[in-house]
Short mmCIF file of C-alpha atoms in Angstrom, two decimals:
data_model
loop_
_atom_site.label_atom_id
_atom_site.label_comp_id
_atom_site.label_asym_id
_atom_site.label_seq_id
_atom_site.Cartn_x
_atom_site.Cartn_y
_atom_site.Cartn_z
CA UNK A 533 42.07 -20.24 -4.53
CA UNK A 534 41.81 -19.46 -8.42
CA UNK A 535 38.92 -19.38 -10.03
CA UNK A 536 39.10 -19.21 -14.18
CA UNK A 537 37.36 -16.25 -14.86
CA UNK A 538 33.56 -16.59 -16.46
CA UNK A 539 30.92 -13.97 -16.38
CA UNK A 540 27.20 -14.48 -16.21
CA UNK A 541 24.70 -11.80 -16.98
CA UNK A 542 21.37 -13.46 -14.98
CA UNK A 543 18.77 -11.95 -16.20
CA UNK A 544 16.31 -12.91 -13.17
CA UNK A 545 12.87 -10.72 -13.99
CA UNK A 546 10.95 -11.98 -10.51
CA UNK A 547 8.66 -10.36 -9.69
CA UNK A 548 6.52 -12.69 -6.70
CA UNK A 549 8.51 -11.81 -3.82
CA UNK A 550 6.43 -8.30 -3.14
CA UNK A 551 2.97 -8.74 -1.96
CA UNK A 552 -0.11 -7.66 -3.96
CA UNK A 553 -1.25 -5.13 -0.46
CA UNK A 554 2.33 -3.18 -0.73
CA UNK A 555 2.49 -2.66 -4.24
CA UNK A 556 -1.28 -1.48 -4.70
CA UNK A 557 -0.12 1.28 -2.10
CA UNK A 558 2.26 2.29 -4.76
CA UNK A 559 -0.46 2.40 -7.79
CA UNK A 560 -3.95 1.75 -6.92
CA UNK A 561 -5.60 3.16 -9.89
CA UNK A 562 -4.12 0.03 -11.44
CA UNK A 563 -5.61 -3.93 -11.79
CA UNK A 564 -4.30 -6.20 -9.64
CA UNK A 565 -2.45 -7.48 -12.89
CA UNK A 566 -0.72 -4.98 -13.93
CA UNK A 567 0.75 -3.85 -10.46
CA UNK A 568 1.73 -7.30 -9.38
CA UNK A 569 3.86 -8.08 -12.47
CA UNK A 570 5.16 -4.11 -12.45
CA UNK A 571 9.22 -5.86 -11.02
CA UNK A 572 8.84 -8.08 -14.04
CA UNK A 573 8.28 -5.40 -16.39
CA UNK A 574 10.70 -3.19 -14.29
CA UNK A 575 13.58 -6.03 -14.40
CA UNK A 576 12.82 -5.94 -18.62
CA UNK A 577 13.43 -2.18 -18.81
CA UNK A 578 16.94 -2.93 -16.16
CA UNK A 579 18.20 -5.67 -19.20
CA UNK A 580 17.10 -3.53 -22.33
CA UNK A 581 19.37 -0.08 -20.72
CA UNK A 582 22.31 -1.97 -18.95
CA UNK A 583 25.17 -1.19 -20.63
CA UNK A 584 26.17 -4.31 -22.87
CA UNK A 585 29.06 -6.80 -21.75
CA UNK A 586 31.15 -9.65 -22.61
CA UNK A 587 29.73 -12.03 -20.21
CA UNK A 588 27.28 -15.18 -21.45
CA UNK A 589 23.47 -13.99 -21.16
CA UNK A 590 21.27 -16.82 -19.50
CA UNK A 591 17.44 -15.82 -18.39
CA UNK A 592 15.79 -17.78 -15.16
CA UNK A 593 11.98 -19.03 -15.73
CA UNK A 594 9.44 -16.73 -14.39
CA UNK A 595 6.04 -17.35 -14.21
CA UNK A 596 3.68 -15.09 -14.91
CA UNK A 597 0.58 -16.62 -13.41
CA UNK A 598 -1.08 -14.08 -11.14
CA UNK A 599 -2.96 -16.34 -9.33
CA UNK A 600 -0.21 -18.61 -8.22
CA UNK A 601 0.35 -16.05 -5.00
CA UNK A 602 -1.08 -18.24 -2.26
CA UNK A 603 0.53 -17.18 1.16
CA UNK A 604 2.06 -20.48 2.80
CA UNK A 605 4.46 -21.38 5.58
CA UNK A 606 4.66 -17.42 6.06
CA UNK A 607 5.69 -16.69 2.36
CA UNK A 608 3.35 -14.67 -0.35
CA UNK A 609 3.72 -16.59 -3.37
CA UNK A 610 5.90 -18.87 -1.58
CA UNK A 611 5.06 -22.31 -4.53
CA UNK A 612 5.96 -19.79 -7.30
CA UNK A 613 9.12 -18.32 -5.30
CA UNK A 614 10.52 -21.64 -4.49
CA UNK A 615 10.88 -23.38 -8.00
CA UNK A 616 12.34 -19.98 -9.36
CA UNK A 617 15.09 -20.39 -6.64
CA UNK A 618 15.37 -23.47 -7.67
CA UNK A 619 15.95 -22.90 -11.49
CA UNK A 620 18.04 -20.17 -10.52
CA UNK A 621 20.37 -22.59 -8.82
CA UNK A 622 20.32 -24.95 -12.21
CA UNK A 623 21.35 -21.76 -14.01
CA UNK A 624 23.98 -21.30 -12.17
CA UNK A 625 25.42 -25.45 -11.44
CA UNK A 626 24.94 -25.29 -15.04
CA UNK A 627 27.39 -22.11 -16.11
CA UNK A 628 29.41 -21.86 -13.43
CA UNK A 629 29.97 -18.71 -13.60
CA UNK A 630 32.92 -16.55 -11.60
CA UNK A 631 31.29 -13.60 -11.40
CA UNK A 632 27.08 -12.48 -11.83
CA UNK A 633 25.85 -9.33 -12.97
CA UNK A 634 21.77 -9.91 -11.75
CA UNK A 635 19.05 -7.87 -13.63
CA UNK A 636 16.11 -8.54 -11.57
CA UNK A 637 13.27 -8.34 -10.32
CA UNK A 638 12.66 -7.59 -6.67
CA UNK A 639 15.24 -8.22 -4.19
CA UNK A 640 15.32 -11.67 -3.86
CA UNK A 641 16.65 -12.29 -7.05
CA UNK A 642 20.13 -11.97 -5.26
CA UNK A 643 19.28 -15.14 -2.35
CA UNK A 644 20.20 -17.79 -5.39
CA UNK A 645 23.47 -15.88 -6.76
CA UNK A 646 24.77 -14.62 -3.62
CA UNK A 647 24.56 -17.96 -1.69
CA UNK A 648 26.26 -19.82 -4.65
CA UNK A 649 29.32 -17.10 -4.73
CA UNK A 650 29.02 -17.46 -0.91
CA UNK A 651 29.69 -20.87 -1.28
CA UNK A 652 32.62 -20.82 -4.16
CA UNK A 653 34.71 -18.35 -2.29
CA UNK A 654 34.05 -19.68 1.36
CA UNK A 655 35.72 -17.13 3.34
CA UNK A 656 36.83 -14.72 0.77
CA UNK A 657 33.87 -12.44 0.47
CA UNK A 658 31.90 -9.71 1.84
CA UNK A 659 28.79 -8.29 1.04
CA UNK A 660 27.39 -4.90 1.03
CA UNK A 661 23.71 -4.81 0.73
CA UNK A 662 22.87 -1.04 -0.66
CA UNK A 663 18.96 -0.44 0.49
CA UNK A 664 16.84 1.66 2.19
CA UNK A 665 15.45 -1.05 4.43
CA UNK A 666 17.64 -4.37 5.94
CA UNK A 667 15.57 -7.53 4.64
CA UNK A 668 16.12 -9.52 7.41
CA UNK A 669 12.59 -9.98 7.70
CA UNK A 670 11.55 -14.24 8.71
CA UNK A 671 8.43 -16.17 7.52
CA UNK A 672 5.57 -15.36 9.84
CA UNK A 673 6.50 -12.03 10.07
CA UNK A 674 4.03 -8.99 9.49
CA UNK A 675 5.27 -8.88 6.05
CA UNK A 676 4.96 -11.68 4.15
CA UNK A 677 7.02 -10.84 0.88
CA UNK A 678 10.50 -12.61 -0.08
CA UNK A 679 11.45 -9.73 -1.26
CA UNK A 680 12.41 -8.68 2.86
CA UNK A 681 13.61 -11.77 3.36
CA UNK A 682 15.89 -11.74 0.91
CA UNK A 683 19.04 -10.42 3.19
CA UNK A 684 18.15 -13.00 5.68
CA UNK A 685 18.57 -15.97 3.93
CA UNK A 686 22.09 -15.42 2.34
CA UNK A 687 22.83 -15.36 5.95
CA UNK A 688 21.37 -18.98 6.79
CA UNK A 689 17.91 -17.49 8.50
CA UNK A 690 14.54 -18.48 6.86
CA UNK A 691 12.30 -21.17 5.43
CA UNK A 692 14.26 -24.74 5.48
CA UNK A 693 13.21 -25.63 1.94
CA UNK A 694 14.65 -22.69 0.56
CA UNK A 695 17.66 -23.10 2.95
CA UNK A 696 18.35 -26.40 1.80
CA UNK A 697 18.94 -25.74 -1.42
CA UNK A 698 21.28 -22.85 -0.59
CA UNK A 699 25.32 -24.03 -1.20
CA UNK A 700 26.43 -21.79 1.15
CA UNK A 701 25.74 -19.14 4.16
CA UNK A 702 26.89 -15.75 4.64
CA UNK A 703 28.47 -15.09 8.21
CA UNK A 704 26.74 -11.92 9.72
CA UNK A 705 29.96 -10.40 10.14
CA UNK A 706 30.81 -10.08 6.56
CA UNK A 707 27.74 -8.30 5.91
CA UNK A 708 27.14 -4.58 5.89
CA UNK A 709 23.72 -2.40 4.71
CA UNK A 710 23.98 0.63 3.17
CA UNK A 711 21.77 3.59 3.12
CA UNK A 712 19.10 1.98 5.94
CA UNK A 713 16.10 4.08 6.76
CA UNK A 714 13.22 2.59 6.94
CA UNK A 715 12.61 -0.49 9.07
CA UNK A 716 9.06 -2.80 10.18
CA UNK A 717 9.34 -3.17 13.82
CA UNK A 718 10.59 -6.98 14.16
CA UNK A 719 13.47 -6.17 11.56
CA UNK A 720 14.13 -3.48 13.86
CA UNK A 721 14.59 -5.99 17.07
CA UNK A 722 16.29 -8.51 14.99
CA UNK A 723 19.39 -6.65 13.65
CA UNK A 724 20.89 -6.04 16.54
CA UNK A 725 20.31 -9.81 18.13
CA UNK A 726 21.84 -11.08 15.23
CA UNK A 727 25.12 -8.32 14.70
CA UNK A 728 24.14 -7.08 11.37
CA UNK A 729 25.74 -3.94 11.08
CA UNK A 730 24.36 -0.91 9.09
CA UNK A 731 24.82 2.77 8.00
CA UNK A 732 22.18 5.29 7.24
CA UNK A 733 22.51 7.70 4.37
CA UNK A 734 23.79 10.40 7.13
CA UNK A 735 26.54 8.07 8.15
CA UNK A 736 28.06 6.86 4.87
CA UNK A 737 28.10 10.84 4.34
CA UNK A 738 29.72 11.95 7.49
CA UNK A 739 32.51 8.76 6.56
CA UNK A 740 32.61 7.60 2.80
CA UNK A 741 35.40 5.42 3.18
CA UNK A 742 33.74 3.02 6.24
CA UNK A 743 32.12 0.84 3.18
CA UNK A 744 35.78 0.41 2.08
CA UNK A 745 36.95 -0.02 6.02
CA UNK A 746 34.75 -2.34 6.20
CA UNK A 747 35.01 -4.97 3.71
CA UNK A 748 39.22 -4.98 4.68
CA UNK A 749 38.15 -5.10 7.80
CA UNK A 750 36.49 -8.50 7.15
CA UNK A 751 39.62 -9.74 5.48
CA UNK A 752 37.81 -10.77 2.21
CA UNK A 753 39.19 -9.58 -1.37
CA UNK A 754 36.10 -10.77 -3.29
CA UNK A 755 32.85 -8.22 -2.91
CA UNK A 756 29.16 -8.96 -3.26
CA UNK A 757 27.02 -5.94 -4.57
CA UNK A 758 23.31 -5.66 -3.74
CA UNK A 759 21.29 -2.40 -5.38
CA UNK A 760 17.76 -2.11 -4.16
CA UNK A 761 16.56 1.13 -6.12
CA UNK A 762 15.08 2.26 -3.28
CA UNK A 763 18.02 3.68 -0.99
CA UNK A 764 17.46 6.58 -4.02
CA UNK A 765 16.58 9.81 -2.40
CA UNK A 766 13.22 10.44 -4.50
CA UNK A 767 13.62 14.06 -4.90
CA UNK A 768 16.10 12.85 -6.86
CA UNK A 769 15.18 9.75 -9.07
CA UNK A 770 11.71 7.65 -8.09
CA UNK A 771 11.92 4.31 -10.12
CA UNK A 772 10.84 2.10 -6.76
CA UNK A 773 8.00 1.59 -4.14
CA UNK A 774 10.20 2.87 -1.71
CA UNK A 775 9.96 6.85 -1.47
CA UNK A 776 11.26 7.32 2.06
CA UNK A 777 12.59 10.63 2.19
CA UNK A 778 16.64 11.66 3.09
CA UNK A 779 18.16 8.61 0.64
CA UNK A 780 21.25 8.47 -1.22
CA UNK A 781 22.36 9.99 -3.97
CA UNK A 782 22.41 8.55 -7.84
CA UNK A 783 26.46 9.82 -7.49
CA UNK A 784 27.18 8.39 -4.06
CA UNK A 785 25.56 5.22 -4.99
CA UNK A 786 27.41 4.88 -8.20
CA UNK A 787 30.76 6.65 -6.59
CA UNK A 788 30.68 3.72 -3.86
CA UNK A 789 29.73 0.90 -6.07
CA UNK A 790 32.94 2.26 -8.31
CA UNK A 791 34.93 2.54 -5.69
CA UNK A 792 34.36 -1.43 -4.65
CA UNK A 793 34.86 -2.51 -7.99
CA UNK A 794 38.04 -0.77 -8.25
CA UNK A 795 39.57 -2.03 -4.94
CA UNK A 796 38.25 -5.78 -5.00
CA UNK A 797 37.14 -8.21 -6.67
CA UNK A 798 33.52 -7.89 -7.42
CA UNK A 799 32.14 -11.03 -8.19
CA UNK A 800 28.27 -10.32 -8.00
CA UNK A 801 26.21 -6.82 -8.78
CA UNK A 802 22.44 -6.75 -8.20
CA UNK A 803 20.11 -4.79 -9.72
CA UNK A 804 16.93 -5.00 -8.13
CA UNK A 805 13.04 -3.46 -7.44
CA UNK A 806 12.97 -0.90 -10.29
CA UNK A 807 9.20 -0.52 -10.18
CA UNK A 808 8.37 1.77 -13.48
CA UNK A 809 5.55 3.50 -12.30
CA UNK A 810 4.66 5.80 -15.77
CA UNK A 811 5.61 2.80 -17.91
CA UNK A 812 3.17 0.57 -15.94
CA UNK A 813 0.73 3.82 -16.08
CA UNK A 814 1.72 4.06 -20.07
CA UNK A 815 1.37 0.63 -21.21
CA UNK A 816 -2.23 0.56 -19.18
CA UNK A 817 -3.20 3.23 -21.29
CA UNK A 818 -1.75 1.55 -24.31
CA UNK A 819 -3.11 -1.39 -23.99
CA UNK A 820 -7.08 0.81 -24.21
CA UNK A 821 -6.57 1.84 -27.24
CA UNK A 822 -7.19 0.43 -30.98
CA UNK A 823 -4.61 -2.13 -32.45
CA UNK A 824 -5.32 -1.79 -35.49
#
């Protein structure tokens, strides 16, 4: 199948799909306010340092009304969520794009990109989802946020409204996480019942080139690229919520990422949950003082 080549930088700066409860863990000297909106400032400060490209800039609606967060049909924010996927969507019916660089926002920033490549290269693609945690998580779950969800419904699982809007669905089987450490205990059961395979940060070491296996191993020459900031080992950098210990590293995350993009076609890169802690800290502090 060819495709004419268009890119698409999405700038997606979501920031409803983490609950209020897990991000106050993360900064509780901070107002509700300010924490809950801390992915949309994070996805701001992702879009002002990415290096600059060629590829047509287009931003998706975001809401920044705090109060629209009501929990329903198992989702936390799940009203607010739901017409941002769907705007996403017109975004991209409305470019068409080839290929999606995606500065977000929390993770599921990548459902509305990845199903549409899903869909416009059927069979041809694989993704790899780099993150410290699987986000296969299901409405009705412990954990309420879309953010763990996110993984789960580029494979078909989920909410049926959000489903239905979805082009296409991700077999299980062309799906790999990278970097898994930390798991809630019904993710934990569900991998395995539904064959989603995984490596920890031990076993990408002890192997580098299974990422690469894997993907020809699928048979796909198109890739799908998913950064959650949290696989990071946070001795090294801390710029998430996530701070489990024994993560990657900044040059194993951007040696494998390189490594894709040099031997297939990758036609979507996420980059998702940068949570700025000392900016959100900073700008709190700011925001005390005289304007003059």
């Amino acid at each position: 199948m060819t495709v004419e080549r268009s890119k698409l930088r999405l700038y997606f700066p979501q920031w409803q799909g983490a609950t209020y409860d897990n991000l106050m863990a993360c900064v509780p000297e901070l107002s509700r306010e300010e924490v809950t909106t801390g992915y949309h400032l994070g996805s701001q400060l992702v879009k002002m340092m990415f290096p600059k490209g060629d590829g047509k800039e287009v931003e998706v609606p975001v809401s920044l009304d705090t109060k629209d967060v009501a929990t329903e049909k198992g989702i936390y924010a799940r009203s607010a969520l739901l017409k941002q996927h769907k705007a996403a969507f017109e975004v991209l019916r409305q470019n068409n794009p080839s290929h999606i660089l995606v500065m977000g926002g929390e993770c599921s920033t990548s459902v509305a990109p990845f199903g549409y490549l899903t869909k416009k290269y059927e069979n041809d693609v694989a993704c790899v989802w780099i993150d410290a945690h699987p986000d296969i998580n299901l409405p009705f779950d412990d954990y309420t946020g879309f953010h763990a969800m996110a993984l789960a419904h580029i494979l078909g699982m989920g909410d049926e409204e959000f489903l239905r809007e979805m082009p296409g669905k991700l077999a299980v089987d062309k799906a790999l996480v990278v970097g898994l450490r930390s798991m809630e205990p019904k993710a934990k059961e569900r991998q395995p019942e539904i064959g989603l395979k995984s490596l920890s940060p031990e076993e990408y070491r002890a192997n580098p080139t299974s990422v690469l296996e894997f993907v020809k191993g699928t048979g796909a020459r198109k890739v799908m690229v998913h950064l959650d900031l949290d696989v990071l080992e946070p001795t090294e950098l801390v710029c998430a919520v996530g701070r489990d210990a024994d993560g990657m590293r900044i040059a194993e995350v951007a040696g494998l990422i390189n490594t894709l993009a040099a031997e297939f076609d990758m036609v979507g890169l996420t980059i998702a949950e940068h949570m700025p802690i000392v900016e959100l800290k900073l700008r709190s502090m700011l925001s005390q003082l005289p304007t003059f």
